Amino acid sequence: MNHRHSVSDRLLLSVIYFTLAALSLLTLLPLLQIVTISVSPSEIVNRYGFHLIPLKLDWGGYREVFRNSLIWNAYGNTIFRTVLGTAITVVMTFLGAYPLSKKKLPHRKFWTGVIVITMFFSGGMIPSYIVIKNLGLMNSIWALVLPGAVSAFMLLIVRNFIIGLPESLEESAKIDGANDVYILFRIVIPLSLPIVATVGLYTAVYHWNAWFDSMIYIQDMKKQVLQMILRKIILEGQSNLLEPAVDQVVVNAESMKMATLVVSIVPIVCVYPFLQKYFIKGSLVGSVKG
């Protein structure tokens, strides 16, 4: 009997490992193809097409990307947007979630219900555009970081996480004379590092990859984010966006596009391993309560 269970367990584990391996390959193969094309010369790309191992190295694509001022400027705009947007979202989310976690808040269920409704219904793109324009936020970084500063989903996750914190800590602090602001910033947030990492990573990835709002609200090309410039290069084939150089060299357009892709995804890939343990813990704890 035990032998049958052992065999079934091994079969189940084999299926799980095979599925995970297949999903990993489906994820890694396109990424490896992008890296390979980014370091391959034009004759190799045109001759062999899909290949995973670089047959000949050519860093011309990366040289063209790194010496282009438009891409560097967009890189800086994206970093600034990601840092500013993430900081605003974390602060605003905790400011909203902390009161909702308190049972003494008047009409607590009503306000929670109002927030949940916004997860299913929104004003739409045109009303959002009119609001941004009438507020004078067009062509500024605030048009990119303020409209989505607070996510209803994240707000509820943070609220559930705060509910799970021991109430005795807050009661002890109040006996010592602490107010709600002191308790939030000196006790609650330091104890909520897993959920801070979760909200921060979700928000940072969103701002790093976002481009549609930049296309709508930003008219100045020098204020565009990296993903918008990347989209123009890849989809519209606007190679003329690149500034002509005196020592111009022949660089395969595909290599340059793939080099731009690699440059855009490396920062967010490097950040994720450092936040992974907090990210998993915060997602699990915040989602099972409330």
PDB file of N, CA and C in Angstrom, residues 104-149:
ATOM      1  N   LYS A 104     -12.761  50.585  15.112  1.00  0.00           N
ATOM      2  CA  LYS A 104     -13.481  51.755  15.634  1.00  0.00           C
ATOM      3  C   LYS A 104     -13.769  52.792  14.556  1.00  0.00           C
ATOM      4  N   LEU A 105     -13.273  52.582  13.315  1.00  0.00           N
ATOM      5  CA  LEU A 105     -13.530  53.536  12.235  1.00  0.00           C
ATOM      6  C   LEU A 105     -15.021  53.549  11.906  1.00  0.00           C
ATOM      7  N   PRO A 106     -15.694  54.729  11.974  1.00  0.00           N
ATOM      8  CA  PRO A 106     -17.131  54.783  11.646  1.00  0.00           C
ATOM      9  C   PRO A 106     -17.401  54.348  10.207  1.00  0.00           C
ATOM     10  N   HIS A 107     -18.448  53.557  10.023  1.00  0.00           N
ATOM     11  CA  HIS A 107     -18.875  53.084   8.696  1.00  0.00           C
ATOM     12  C   HIS A 107     -17.726  52.385   7.963  1.00  0.00           C
ATOM     13  N   ARG A 108     -16.976  51.591   8.693  1.00  0.00           N
ATOM     14  CA  ARG A 108     -15.815  50.918   8.118  1.00  0.00           C
ATOM     15  C   ARG A 108     -16.183  50.008   6.948  1.00  0.00           C
ATOM     16  N   LYS A 109     -17.259  49.231   7.085  1.00  0.00           N
ATOM     17  CA  LYS A 109     -17.664  48.323   6.009  1.00  0.00           C
ATOM     18  C   LYS A 109     -18.111  49.094   4.775  1.00  0.00           C
ATOM     19  N   PHE A 110     -18.771  50.250   4.995  1.00  0.00           N
ATOM     20  CA  PHE A 110     -19.223  51.045   3.857  1.00  0.00           C
ATOM     21  C   PHE A 110     -18.034  51.548   3.043  1.00  0.00           C
ATOM     22  N   TRP A 111     -17.024  52.116   3.746  1.00  0.00           N
ATOM     23  CA  TRP A 111     -15.858  52.643   3.031  1.00  0.00           C
ATOM     24  C   TRP A 111     -15.084  51.524   2.344  1.00  0.00           C
ATOM     25  N   THR A 112     -15.028  50.361   2.975  1.00  0.00           N
ATOM     26  CA  THR A 112     -14.370  49.224   2.333  1.00  0.00           C
ATOM     27  C   THR A 112     -15.120  48.806   1.069  1.00  0.00           C
ATOM     28  N   GLY A 113     -16.462  48.810   1.152  1.00  0.00           N
ATOM     29  CA  GLY A 113     -17.264  48.469  -0.021  1.00  0.00           C
ATOM     30  C   GLY A 113     -17.074  49.453  -1.159  1.00  0.00           C
ATOM     31  N   VAL A 114     -16.978  50.752  -0.824  1.00  0.00           N
ATOM     32  CA  VAL A 114     -16.742  51.760  -1.862  1.00  0.00           C
ATOM     33  C   VAL A 114     -15.419  51.491  -2.576  1.00  0.00           C
ATOM     34  N   ILE A 115     -14.404  51.123  -1.806  1.00  0.00           N
ATOM     35  CA  ILE A 115     -13.096  50.825  -2.410  1.00  0.00           C
ATOM     36  C   ILE A 115     -13.169  49.584  -3.288  1.00  0.00           C
ATOM     37  N   VAL A 116     -13.893  48.567  -2.838  1.00  0.00           N
ATOM     38  CA  VAL A 116     -14.019  47.334  -3.631  1.00  0.00           C
ATOM     39  C   VAL A 116     -14.733  47.614  -4.954  1.00  0.00           C
ATOM     40  N   ILE A 117     -15.736  48.489  -4.935  1.00  0.00           N
ATOM     41  CA  ILE A 117     -16.474  48.804  -6.165  1.00  0.00           C
ATOM     42  C   ILE A 117     -15.543  49.368  -7.235  1.00  0.00           C
ATOM     43  N   THR A 118     -14.549  50.154  -6.802  1.00  0.00           N
ATOM     44  CA  THR A 118     -13.627  50.738  -7.793  1.00  0.00           C
ATOM     45  C   THR A 118     -12.774  49.693  -8.488  1.00  0.00           C
ATOM     46  N   MET A 119     -12.728  48.459  -7.942  1.00  0.00           N
ATOM     47  CA  MET A 119     -11.982  47.396  -8.602  1.00  0.00           C
ATOM     48  C   MET A 119     -12.722  46.880  -9.834  1.00  0.00           C
ATOM     49  N   PHE A 120     -14.030  47.120  -9.901  1.00  0.00           N
ATOM     50  CA  PHE A 120     -14.834  46.590 -11.005  1.00  0.00           C
ATOM     51  C   PHE A 120     -15.290  47.687 -11.973  1.00  0.00           C
ATOM     52  N   PHE A 121     -15.370  48.930 -11.492  1.00  0.00           N
ATOM     53  CA  PHE A 121     -15.840  50.021 -12.347  1.00  0.00           C
ATOM     54  C   PHE A 121     -14.843  51.181 -12.267  1.00  0.00           C
ATOM     55  N   SER A 122     -14.647  51.844 -13.405  1.00  0.00           N
ATOM     56  CA  SER A 122     -13.773  53.017 -13.440  1.00  0.00           C
ATOM     57  C   SER A 122     -14.386  54.066 -14.348  1.00  0.00           C
ATOM     58  N   GLY A 123     -13.839  55.274 -14.291  1.00  0.00           N
ATOM     59  CA  GLY A 123     -14.379  56.356 -15.098  1.00  0.00           C
ATOM     60  C   GLY A 123     -14.077  56.211 -16.572  1.00  0.00           C
ATOM     61  N   GLY A 124     -13.025  55.487 -16.915  1.00  0.00           N
ATOM     62  CA  GLY A 124     -12.665  55.326 -18.320  1.00  0.00           C
ATOM     63  C   GLY A 124     -11.561  56.291 -18.729  1.00  0.00           C
ATOM     64  N   MET A 125     -11.087  56.111 -19.944  1.00  0.00           N
ATOM     65  CA  MET A 125      -9.925  56.860 -20.406  1.00  0.00           C
ATOM     66  C   MET A 125     -10.235  58.332 -20.664  1.00  0.00           C
ATOM     67  N   ILE A 126     -11.397  58.599 -21.312  1.00  0.00           N
ATOM     68  CA  ILE A 126     -11.703  59.996 -21.662  1.00  0.00           C
ATOM     69  C   ILE A 126     -11.934  60.857 -20.422  1.00  0.00           C
ATOM     70  N   PRO A 127     -12.759  60.422 -19.438  1.00  0.00           N
ATOM     71  CA  PRO A 127     -12.878  61.242 -18.212  1.00  0.00           C
ATOM     72  C   PRO A 127     -11.542  61.420 -17.500  1.00  0.00           C
ATOM     73  N   SER A 128     -10.705  60.386 -17.494  1.00  0.00           N
ATOM     74  CA  SER A 128      -9.391  60.517 -16.860  1.00  0.00           C
ATOM     75  C   SER A 128      -8.548  61.566 -17.576  1.00  0.00           C
ATOM     76  N   TYR A 129      -8.602  61.556 -18.910  1.00  0.00           N
ATOM     77  CA  TYR A 129      -7.844  62.548 -19.686  1.00  0.00           C
ATOM     78  C   TYR A 129      -8.328  63.963 -19.390  1.00  0.00           C
ATOM     79  N   ILE A 130      -9.659  64.143 -19.290  1.00  0.00           N
ATOM     80  CA  ILE A 130     -10.210  65.477 -19.015  1.00  0.00           C
ATOM     81  C   ILE A 130      -9.789  65.954 -17.629  1.00  0.00           C
ATOM     82  N   VAL A 131      -9.811  65.039 -16.654  1.00  0.00           N
ATOM     83  CA  VAL A 131      -9.414  65.417 -15.292  1.00  0.00           C
ATOM     84  C   VAL A 131      -7.945  65.821 -15.256  1.00  0.00           C
ATOM     85  N   ILE A 132      -7.094  65.023 -15.898  1.00  0.00           N
ATOM     86  CA  ILE A 132      -5.660  65.342 -15.917  1.00  0.00           C
ATOM     87  C   ILE A 132      -5.417  66.684 -16.598  1.00  0.00           C
ATOM     88  N   LYS A 133      -6.121  66.931 -17.698  1.00  0.00           N
ATOM     89  CA  LYS A 133      -5.927  68.185 -18.429  1.00  0.00           C
ATOM     90  C   LYS A 133      -6.416  69.377 -17.624  1.00  0.00           C
ATOM     91  N   ASN A 134      -7.594  69.270 -16.998  1.00  0.00           N
ATOM     92  CA  ASN A 134      -8.137  70.386 -16.224  1.00  0.00           C
ATOM     93  C   ASN A 134      -7.320  70.666 -14.962  1.00  0.00           C
ATOM     94  N   LEU A 135      -6.649  69.660 -14.452  1.00  0.00           N
ATOM     95  CA  LEU A 135      -5.791  69.870 -13.280  1.00  0.00           C
ATOM     96  C   LEU A 135      -4.430  70.456 -13.649  1.00  0.00           C
ATOM     97  N   GLY A 136      -4.176  70.598 -14.948  1.00  0.00           N
ATOM     98  CA  GLY A 136      -2.911  71.178 -15.378  1.00  0.00           C
ATOM     99  C   GLY A 136      -1.726  70.238 -15.230  1.00  0.00           C
ATOM    100  N   LEU A 137      -1.980  68.937 -15.294  1.00  0.00           N
ATOM    101  CA  LEU A 137      -0.908  67.963 -15.107  1.00  0.00           C
ATOM    102  C   LEU A 137      -0.323  67.449 -16.424  1.00  0.00           C
ATOM    103  N   MET A 138      -0.861  67.968 -17.559  1.00  0.00           N
ATOM    104  CA  MET A 138      -0.380  67.474 -18.844  1.00  0.00           C
ATOM    105  C   MET A 138       1.097  67.786 -19.028  1.00  0.00           C
ATOM    106  N   ASN A 139       1.789  66.842 -19.676  1.00  0.00           N
ATOM    107  CA  ASN A 139       3.201  66.989 -20.004  1.00  0.00           C
ATOM    108  C   ASN A 139       4.076  67.121 -18.758  1.00  0.00           C
ATOM    109  N   SER A 140       3.650  66.501 -17.654  1.00  0.00           N
ATOM    110  CA  SER A 140       4.455  66.521 -16.431  1.00  0.00           C
ATOM    111  C   SER A 140       4.492  65.122 -15.826  1.00  0.00           C
ATOM    112  N   ILE A 141       5.462  64.897 -14.950  1.00  0.00           N
ATOM    113  CA  ILE A 141       5.626  63.588 -14.329  1.00  0.00           C
ATOM    114  C   ILE A 141       4.437  63.250 -13.440  1.00  0.00           C
ATOM    115  N   TRP A 142       3.736  64.295 -12.936  1.00  0.00           N
ATOM    116  CA  TRP A 142       2.597  64.047 -12.045  1.00  0.00           C
ATOM    117  C   TRP A 142       1.437  63.375 -12.767  1.00  0.00           C
ATOM    118  N   ALA A 143       1.338  63.568 -14.068  1.00  0.00           N
ATOM    119  CA  ALA A 143       0.289  62.888 -14.840  1.00  0.00           C
ATOM    120  C   ALA A 143       0.526  61.390 -14.910  1.00  0.00           C
ATOM    121  N   LEU A 144       1.746  60.949 -14.615  1.00  0.00           N
ATOM    122  CA  LEU A 144       2.081  59.531 -14.691  1.00  0.00           C
ATOM    123  C   LEU A 144       2.028  58.835 -13.331  1.00  0.00           C
ATOM    124  N   VAL A 145       2.280  59.575 -12.252  1.00  0.00           N
ATOM    125  CA  VAL A 145       2.400  58.927 -10.934  1.00  0.00           C
ATOM    126  C   VAL A 145       1.182  59.150 -10.044  1.00  0.00           C
ATOM    127  N   LEU A 146       0.392  60.201 -10.279  1.00  0.00           N
ATOM    128  CA  LEU A 146      -0.732  60.480  -9.386  1.00  0.00           C
ATOM    129  C   LEU A 146      -2.014  59.705  -9.714  1.00  0.00           C
ATOM    130  N   PRO A 147      -2.406  59.553 -11.005  1.00  0.00           N
ATOM    131  CA  PRO A 147      -3.683  58.851 -11.270  1.00  0.00           C
ATOM    132  C   PRO A 147      -3.751  57.435 -10.703  1.00  0.00           C
ATOM    133  N   GLY A 148      -2.668  56.697 -10.716  1.00  0.00           N
ATOM    134  CA  GLY A 148      -2.684  55.330 -10.189  1.00  0.00           C
ATOM    135  C   GLY A 148      -1.943  55.203  -8.885  1.00  0.00           C
ATOM    136  N   ALA A 149      -1.926  56.279  -8.092  1.00  0.00           N
ATOM    137  CA  ALA A 149      -1.125  56.271  -6.865  1.00  0.00           C
ATOM    138  C   ALA A 149      -1.610  55.238  -5.865  1.00  0.00           C
TER     139      ALA A 149
END
